PDB file of C-alpha atoms and ligand atoms in Angstrom:
ATOM      1  CA  UNK A   1       9.073   9.493 -11.283  1.00 97.00           C
ATOM      2  CA  UNK A   2       7.628  11.494  -8.063  1.00 98.00           C
ATOM      3  CA  UNK A   3       7.083   8.482  -4.678  1.00 98.00           C
ATOM      4  CA  UNK A   4       6.366  11.089  -2.077  1.00 98.00           C
ATOM      5  CA  UNK A   5       5.759   9.168   1.222  1.00 98.00           C
ATOM      6  CA  UNK A   6       2.842  10.586   3.967  1.00 98.00           C
ATOM      7  CA  UNK A   7       3.358   9.248   7.542  1.00 98.00           C
ATOM      8  CA  UNK A   8      -0.168   9.779   8.320  1.00 96.00           C
ATOM      9  CA  UNK A   9      -1.227   9.400  12.306  1.00 93.00           C
ATOM     10  CA  UNK A  10      -2.224   8.430  14.177  1.00 92.00           C
ATOM     11  CA  UNK A  11      -1.390   4.470  12.786  1.00 93.00           C
ATOM     12  CA  UNK A  12       1.884   5.807  11.127  1.00 96.00           C
ATOM     13  CA  UNK A  13       0.794   4.372   8.403  1.00 97.00           C
ATOM     14  CA  UNK A  14       2.274   5.639   4.611  1.00 98.00           C
ATOM     15  CA  UNK A  15      -0.159   7.294   2.285  1.00 98.00           C
ATOM     16  CA  UNK A  16       2.537   6.886  -1.121  1.00 98.00           C
ATOM     17  CA  UNK A  17       1.743   9.442  -3.731  1.00 98.00           C
ATOM     18  CA  UNK A  18       2.853   9.200  -6.850  1.00 98.00           C
ATOM     19  CA  UNK A  19       3.417  10.100 -10.260  1.00 98.00           C
ATOM     20  CA  UNK A  20       3.978  10.051 -13.435  1.00 98.00           C
ATOM     21  CA  UNK A  21       6.534  13.988 -14.239  1.00 96.00           C
ATOM     22  CA  UNK A  22       5.645  14.132 -17.724  1.00 95.00           C
ATOM     23  CA  UNK A  23       1.776  13.206 -18.037  1.00 96.00           C
ATOM     24  CA  UNK A  24       1.579  14.326 -14.496  1.00 98.00           C
ATOM     25  CA  UNK A  25      -0.303  11.363 -13.806  1.00 98.00           C
ATOM     26  CA  UNK A  26      -0.402  10.349 -10.067  1.00 98.00           C
ATOM     27  CA  UNK A  27      -1.864   7.330  -7.243  1.00 98.00           C
ATOM     28  CA  UNK A  28      -2.737   7.247  -4.742  1.00 98.00           C
ATOM     29  CA  UNK A  29      -1.730   3.903  -2.409  1.00 98.00           C
ATOM     30  CA  UNK A  30      -3.316   3.945   1.318  1.00 98.00           C
ATOM     31  CA  UNK A  31      -4.761   6.969   2.290  1.00 97.00           C
ATOM     32  CA  UNK A  32      -5.428   6.061   5.729  1.00 95.00           C
ATOM     33  CA  UNK A  33      -5.896   9.107   7.835  1.00 95.00           C
ATOM     34  CA  UNK A  34      -5.335  12.801   7.153  1.00 96.00           C
ATOM     35  CA  UNK A  35      -7.116  13.406   3.843  1.00 96.00           C
ATOM     36  CA  UNK A  36      -6.350  17.403   3.512  1.00 97.00           C
ATOM     37  CA  UNK A  37      -2.343  16.251   4.271  1.00 97.00           C
ATOM     38  CA  UNK A  38      -2.608  13.758   1.261  1.00 98.00           C
ATOM     39  CA  UNK A  39      -5.047  15.869  -0.486  1.00 98.00           C
ATOM     40  CA  UNK A  40      -3.156  19.263  -0.565  1.00 98.00           C
ATOM     41  CA  UNK A  41       0.037  17.423  -1.025  1.00 98.00           C
ATOM     42  CA  UNK A  42      -1.256  16.549  -4.761  1.00 98.00           C
ATOM     43  CA  UNK A  43      -2.727  19.289  -4.398  1.00 98.00           C
ATOM     44  CA  UNK A  44       0.842  21.442  -4.824  1.00 98.00           C
ATOM     45  CA  UNK A  45       2.865  18.673  -7.089  1.00 98.00           C
ATOM     46  CA  UNK A  46      -0.120  19.173  -9.720  1.00 98.00           C
ATOM     47  CA  UNK A  47      -1.090  15.519 -10.209  1.00 98.00           C
ATOM     48  CA  UNK A  48      -4.628  14.140 -11.817  1.00 98.00           C
ATOM     49  CA  UNK A  49      -5.142  11.445  -9.715  1.00 98.00           C
ATOM     50  CA  UNK A  50      -5.427   8.495 -11.368  1.00 97.00           C
ATOM     51  CA  UNK A  51      -6.263   5.200  -8.994  1.00 98.00           C
ATOM     52  CA  UNK A  52      -6.575   5.232  -5.612  1.00 98.00           C
ATOM     53  CA  UNK A  53      -5.046   1.156  -4.931  1.00 98.00           C
ATOM     54  CA  UNK A  54      -5.287  -0.061  -1.662  1.00 98.00           C
ATOM     55  CA  UNK A  55      -2.449  -2.722  -0.443  1.00 98.00           C
ATOM     56  CA  UNK A  56      -4.848  -4.182   1.470  1.00 97.00           C
ATOM     57  CA  UNK A  57      -7.730  -3.448   3.095  1.00 94.00           C
ATOM     58  CA  UNK A  58      -7.368  -2.600   7.224  1.00 94.00           C
ATOM     59  CA  UNK A  59      -7.990   0.571   8.403  1.00 90.00           C
ATOM     60  CA  UNK A  60      -4.627   2.300   9.212  1.00 94.00           C
ATOM     61  CA  UNK A  61      -4.465   2.069   5.434  1.00 96.00           C
ATOM     62  CA  UNK A  62      -7.759   2.952   4.169  1.00 94.00           C
ATOM     63  CA  UNK A  63      -8.978   5.304   6.308  1.00 92.00           C
ATOM     64  CA  UNK A  64      -9.358   8.307   4.177  1.00 94.00           C
ATOM     65  CA  UNK A  65     -10.206   6.787   1.629  1.00 94.00           C
ATOM     66  CA  UNK A  66     -14.657   8.480   1.270  1.00 93.00           C
ATOM     67  CA  UNK A  67     -12.511  10.901   1.665  1.00 95.00           C
ATOM     68  CA  UNK A  68     -10.245  11.279  -0.913  1.00 97.00           C
ATOM     69  CA  UNK A  69     -11.801   9.510  -3.861  1.00 97.00           C
ATOM     70  CA  UNK A  70     -14.812  11.976  -3.504  1.00 96.00           C
ATOM     71  CA  UNK A  71     -12.338  14.961  -4.222  1.00 97.00           C
ATOM     72  CA  UNK A  72     -10.167  13.535  -6.471  1.00 98.00           C
ATOM     73  CA  UNK A  73     -13.147  11.263  -8.214  1.00 97.00           C
ATOM     74  CA  UNK A  74     -10.065   8.610  -8.677  1.00 98.00           C
ATOM     75  CA  UNK A  75     -10.978   5.030  -9.186  1.00 97.00           C
ATOM     76  CA  UNK A  76     -10.341   2.558  -5.805  1.00 97.00           C
ATOM     77  CA  UNK A  77      -8.824  -0.296  -6.700  1.00 98.00           C
ATOM     78  CA  UNK A  78      -8.005  -3.302  -3.529  1.00 98.00           C
ATOM     79  CA  UNK A  79      -6.981  -6.695  -3.984  1.00 98.00           C
ATOM     80  CA  UNK A  80      -9.980  -9.207  -4.617  1.00 96.00           C
ATOM     81  CA  UNK A  81      -9.896 -11.085  -1.504  1.00 96.00           C
ATOM     82  CA  UNK A  82      -9.521  -8.174   0.936  1.00 95.00           C
ATOM     83  CA  UNK A  83     -12.673  -6.465  -0.930  1.00 93.00           C
ATOM     84  CA  UNK A  84     -14.853  -7.226   1.292  1.00 87.00           C
ATOM     85  CA  UNK A  85     -13.608  -6.178   4.664  1.00 82.00           C
ATOM     86  CA  UNK A  86     -13.958  -2.382   3.488  1.00 79.00           C
ATOM     87  CA  UNK A  87     -17.126  -3.020   4.022  1.00 72.00           C
ATOM     88  CA  UNK A  88     -17.127  -5.748   7.340  1.00 60.00           C
ATOM     89  CA  UNK A  89     -17.341  -3.157  10.362  1.00 52.00           C
ATOM     90  CA  UNK A  90     -13.253  -2.365  11.519  1.00 51.00           C
ATOM     91  CA  UNK A  91     -11.903  -3.080  15.161  1.00 50.00           C
ATOM     92  CA  UNK A  92      -8.972  -0.659  14.408  1.00 50.00           C
ATOM     93  CA  UNK A  93     -12.037   2.515  14.567  1.00 52.00           C
ATOM     94  CA  UNK A  94     -14.087   1.541  17.874  1.00 49.00           C
ATOM     95  CA  UNK A  95     -10.929   0.615  20.085  1.00 46.00           C
ATOM     96  CA  UNK A  96      -9.265   3.877  19.273  1.00 52.00           C
ATOM     97  CA  UNK A  97     -12.128   5.640  19.593  1.00 49.00           C
ATOM     98  CA  UNK A  98     -12.208   7.268  16.379  1.00 52.00           C
ATOM     99  CA  UNK A  99     -15.233   8.358  14.368  1.00 48.00           C
ATOM    100  CA  UNK A 100     -14.213   7.391  10.869  1.00 57.00           C
ATOM    101  CA  UNK A 101     -16.221   7.573   7.177  1.00 61.00           C
ATOM    102  CA  UNK A 102     -17.699   4.179   5.809  1.00 71.00           C
ATOM    103  CA  UNK A 103     -15.373   3.493   3.060  1.00 79.00           C
ATOM    104  CA  UNK A 104     -16.638   3.424  -0.490  1.00 83.00           C
ATOM    105  CA  UNK A 105     -17.017   0.433  -2.004  1.00 87.00           C
ATOM    106  CA  UNK A 106     -14.328  -0.458  -5.112  1.00 94.00           C
ATOM    107  CA  UNK A 107     -14.153   0.751  -8.667  1.00 96.00           C
ATOM    108  CA  UNK A 108     -11.579  -2.757  -9.251  1.00 97.00           C
ATOM    109  CA  UNK A 109     -11.011  -5.392  -8.104  1.00 97.00           C
ATOM    110  CA  UNK A 110      -8.004  -6.551  -8.311  1.00 98.00           C
ATOM    111  CA  UNK A 111      -5.839  -9.932  -8.684  1.00 98.00           C
ATOM    112  CA  UNK A 112      -1.829 -10.617  -8.868  1.00 98.00           C
ATOM    113  CA  UNK A 113      -0.881 -10.077 -12.608  1.00 98.00           C
ATOM    114  CA  UNK A 114      -2.568  -7.198 -13.318  1.00 98.00           C
ATOM    115  CA  UNK A 115      -1.128  -4.614 -14.802  1.00 98.00           C
ATOM    116  CA  UNK A 116      -1.717  -0.763 -13.135  1.00 98.00           C
ATOM    117  CA  UNK A 117      -0.332   1.825 -15.404  1.00 97.00           C
ATOM    118  CA  UNK A 118      -0.776   5.539 -14.316  1.00 98.00           C
ATOM    119  CA  UNK A 119       0.820   7.697 -17.497  1.00 96.00           C
ATOM    120  CA  UNK A 120       3.993   6.575 -18.526  1.00 96.00           C
ATOM    121  CA  UNK A 121       4.777   4.997 -16.023  1.00 98.00           C
ATOM    122  CA  UNK A 122       3.998   1.194 -15.488  1.00 98.00           C
ATOM    123  CA  UNK A 123       3.260  -1.457 -12.709  1.00 98.00           C
ATOM    124  CA  UNK A 124       2.035  -5.407 -11.829  1.00 98.00           C
ATOM    125  CA  UNK A 125       0.300  -6.255  -9.451  1.00 98.00           C
ATOM    126  CA  UNK A 126       1.413  -8.819  -6.665  1.00 98.00           C
ATOM    127  CA  UNK A 127      -0.657 -10.724  -4.410  1.00 98.00           C
ATOM    128  CA  UNK A 128       1.248 -11.444  -1.230  1.00 98.00           C
ATOM    129  CA  UNK A 129      -0.814 -12.648   1.036  1.00 98.00           C
ATOM    130  CA  UNK A 130      -0.283 -13.527   4.681  1.00 98.00           C
ATOM    131  CA  UNK A 131      -1.179 -10.178   6.978  1.00 98.00           C
ATOM    132  CA  UNK A 132      -4.156 -10.633   5.282  1.00 97.00           C
ATOM    133  CA  UNK A 133      -6.125 -12.705   2.249  1.00 97.00           C
ATOM    134  CA  UNK A 134      -5.993 -10.092   0.150  1.00 97.00           C
ATOM    135  CA  UNK A 135      -2.604  -8.480   1.008  1.00 98.00           C
ATOM    136  CA  UNK A 136      -0.761  -7.284  -2.137  1.00 98.00           C
ATOM    137  CA  UNK A 137       2.430  -5.523  -3.683  1.00 98.00           C
ATOM    138  CA  UNK A 138       2.407  -2.912  -6.301  1.00 98.00           C
ATOM    139  CA  UNK A 139       5.608  -4.148  -8.815  1.00 98.00           C
ATOM    140  CA  UNK A 140       7.907  -2.510 -11.000  1.00 98.00           C
ATOM    141  CA  UNK A 141       9.562   1.158 -12.040  1.00 98.00           C
ATOM    142  CA  UNK A 142      12.284  -0.070 -10.214  1.00 98.00           C
ATOM    143  CA  UNK A 143      10.719   0.047  -6.563  1.00 98.00           C
ATOM    144  CA  UNK A 144       8.229  -2.031  -5.262  1.00 98.00           C
ATOM    145  CA  UNK A 145       5.072  -0.657  -2.443  1.00 98.00           C
ATOM    146  CA  UNK A 146       4.857  -3.838   0.045  1.00 98.00           C
ATOM    147  CA  UNK A 147       2.572  -3.019   2.523  1.00 98.00           C
ATOM    148  CA  UNK A 148       2.473  -4.670   5.694  1.00 98.00           C
ATOM    149  CA  UNK A 149       4.153  -7.092   3.611  1.00 98.00           C
ATOM    150  CA  UNK A 150       7.526  -6.848   3.852  1.00 98.00           C
ATOM    151  CA  UNK A 151       9.606  -3.875   5.689  1.00 98.00           C
ATOM    152  CA  UNK A 152      12.418  -2.529   6.630  1.00 98.00           C
ATOM    153  CA  UNK A 153      13.796  -4.861   8.359  1.00 97.00           C
ATOM    154  CA  UNK A 154      10.904  -6.828   9.283  1.00 98.00           C
ATOM    155  CA  UNK A 155       7.384  -7.985   8.188  1.00 98.00           C
ATOM    156  CA  UNK A 156       4.035  -7.714   8.711  1.00 98.00           C
ATOM    157  CA  UNK A 157       2.064  -9.457  11.330  1.00 97.00           C
ATOM    158  CA  UNK A 158       0.059 -12.647  10.754  1.00 97.00           C
ATOM    159  CA  UNK A 159      -2.015 -12.846  14.551  1.00 96.00           C
ATOM    160  CA  UNK A 160      -5.074 -10.691  12.590  1.00 92.00           C
ATOM    161  CA  UNK A 161      -8.393 -11.940  10.986  1.00 90.00           C
ATOM    162  CA  UNK A 162      -7.105 -13.773   7.748  1.00 94.00           C
ATOM    163  CA  UNK A 163      -3.381 -14.340   8.502  1.00 96.00           C
ATOM    164  CA  UNK A 164      -0.776 -16.679   8.203  1.00 98.00           C
ATOM    165  CA  UNK A 165       2.823 -17.164   8.990  1.00 98.00           C
ATOM    166  CA  UNK A 166       3.361 -19.537   6.852  1.00 98.00           C
ATOM    167  CA  UNK A 167       1.617 -17.672   3.550  1.00 98.00           C
ATOM    168  CA  UNK A 168       3.465 -15.161   4.601  1.00 98.00           C
ATOM    169  CA  UNK A 169       6.666 -16.316   4.218  1.00 98.00           C
ATOM    170  CA  UNK A 170       5.560 -18.041   0.863  1.00 98.00           C
ATOM    171  CA  UNK A 171       4.533 -14.603  -0.689  1.00 98.00           C
ATOM    172  CA  UNK A 172       7.673 -12.243   0.510  1.00 98.00           C
ATOM    173  CA  UNK A 173      10.542 -15.906  -1.149  1.00 98.00           C
ATOM    174  CA  UNK A 174       8.630 -16.038  -3.425  1.00 98.00           C
ATOM    175  CA  UNK A 175       6.593 -12.993  -5.179  1.00 98.00           C
ATOM    176  CA  UNK A 176       9.607 -10.270  -3.116  1.00 98.00           C
ATOM    177  CA  UNK A 177      12.851 -11.703  -2.619  1.00 98.00           C
ATOM    178  CA  UNK A 178      13.187 -12.784  -6.461  1.00 98.00           C
ATOM    179  CA  UNK A 179      13.226  -8.816  -7.206  1.00 98.00           C
ATOM    180  CA  UNK A 180      17.071  -7.471  -7.753  1.00 98.00           C
ATOM    181  CA  UNK A 181      18.676  -6.347  -5.061  1.00 98.00           C
ATOM    182  CA  UNK A 182      18.702  -3.040  -6.453  1.00 98.00           C
ATOM    183  CA  UNK A 183      14.397  -2.722  -6.457  1.00 98.00           C
ATOM    184  CA  UNK A 184      13.613   0.151  -3.652  1.00 98.00           C
ATOM    185  CA  UNK A 185      11.464  -1.350  -1.022  1.00 98.00           C
ATOM    186  CA  UNK A 186       8.485   1.082   0.027  1.00 98.00           C
ATOM    187  CA  UNK A 187       6.790  -0.236   2.727  1.00 98.00           C
ATOM    188  CA  UNK A 188       2.898   0.698   4.384  1.00 98.00           C
ATOM    189  CA  UNK A 189       4.891   1.393   7.894  1.00 98.00           C
ATOM    190  CA  UNK A 190       8.835   2.779   9.007  1.00 98.00           C
ATOM    191  CA  UNK A 191      11.257   4.184   5.761  1.00 98.00           C
ATOM    192  CA  UNK A 192      12.671   2.503   3.212  1.00 98.00           C
ATOM    193  CA  UNK A 193      14.689  -0.085   2.287  1.00 98.00           C
ATOM    194  CA  UNK A 194      16.046  -2.576  -0.678  1.00 98.00           C
ATOM    195  CA  UNK A 195      15.038  -6.110  -1.454  1.00 98.00           C
ATOM    196  CA  UNK A 196      18.811  -6.347  -1.361  1.00 98.00           C
ATOM    197  CA  UNK A 197      18.856  -5.077   2.260  1.00 98.00           C
ATOM    198  CA  UNK A 198      16.129  -7.873   3.255  1.00 98.00           C
ATOM    199  CA  UNK A 199      17.884 -10.507   1.256  1.00 97.00           C
ATOM    200  CA  UNK A 200      20.612  -9.779   3.448  1.00 97.00           C
ATOM    201  CA  UNK A 201      19.776  -8.379   7.229  1.00 97.00           C
ATOM    202  CA  UNK A 202      15.612  -9.037   7.267  1.00 98.00           C
ATOM    203  CA  UNK A 203      16.131 -10.790  10.896  1.00 97.00           C
ATOM    204  CA  UNK A 204      12.711 -12.999   9.667  1.00 97.00           C
ATOM    205  CA  UNK A 205      14.221 -13.885   6.311  1.00 95.00           C
ATOM    206  CA  UNK A 206      17.536 -15.588   6.967  1.00 90.00           C
TER     207      UNK A 206
HETATM  208 ZN1  LIG B   1      -2.663  -4.028   8.497  1.00 69.10          ZN
HETATM  209 ZN1  LIG B   2      -0.736  -1.028   8.804  1.00 69.10          ZN
END
């Protein structure tokens, strides 16, 4: 499996390019900004992007969605409970004075338990509300893409609209901490970690 992490400016949000090595099919998780850089990397890897998955609807994860969707013609998938935030005017764009193009509507609304197949790769959607109502993690192939739910030594903030600390902790404990220790965690911000490392050392989980 090919996994490429691109840390995007200006929000230091992670975009992941995930590819199946034999079929060369791929998906992009959270194209938050820097569309040209994402698309260049996809081209270098020789991947045919089938799907763009959004871990949630925040600006720092969807900001380059329109350009990346137009260039790849891939379908866009987001959890149903965050779909509306794609349409809503996002405060980040105003606060940081960014000119941003309105994201396109999703093609596929996800829910917990849905499966996502990219070539020979298989993933399961975990609904992990708390950071946002429709936050999701994608689990499979020994890894989990955790969006802004769980970070290396951190957890997602819950002080934005739709956030809930108790929901976030419930999501982490019932959906993520039940995964094997050696599961590699690819977060929405910051470096990768493992479930075992976070179980033992994450200050919010003690
Ligand atoms: Zn977020
Ligand atoms: Zn984020």
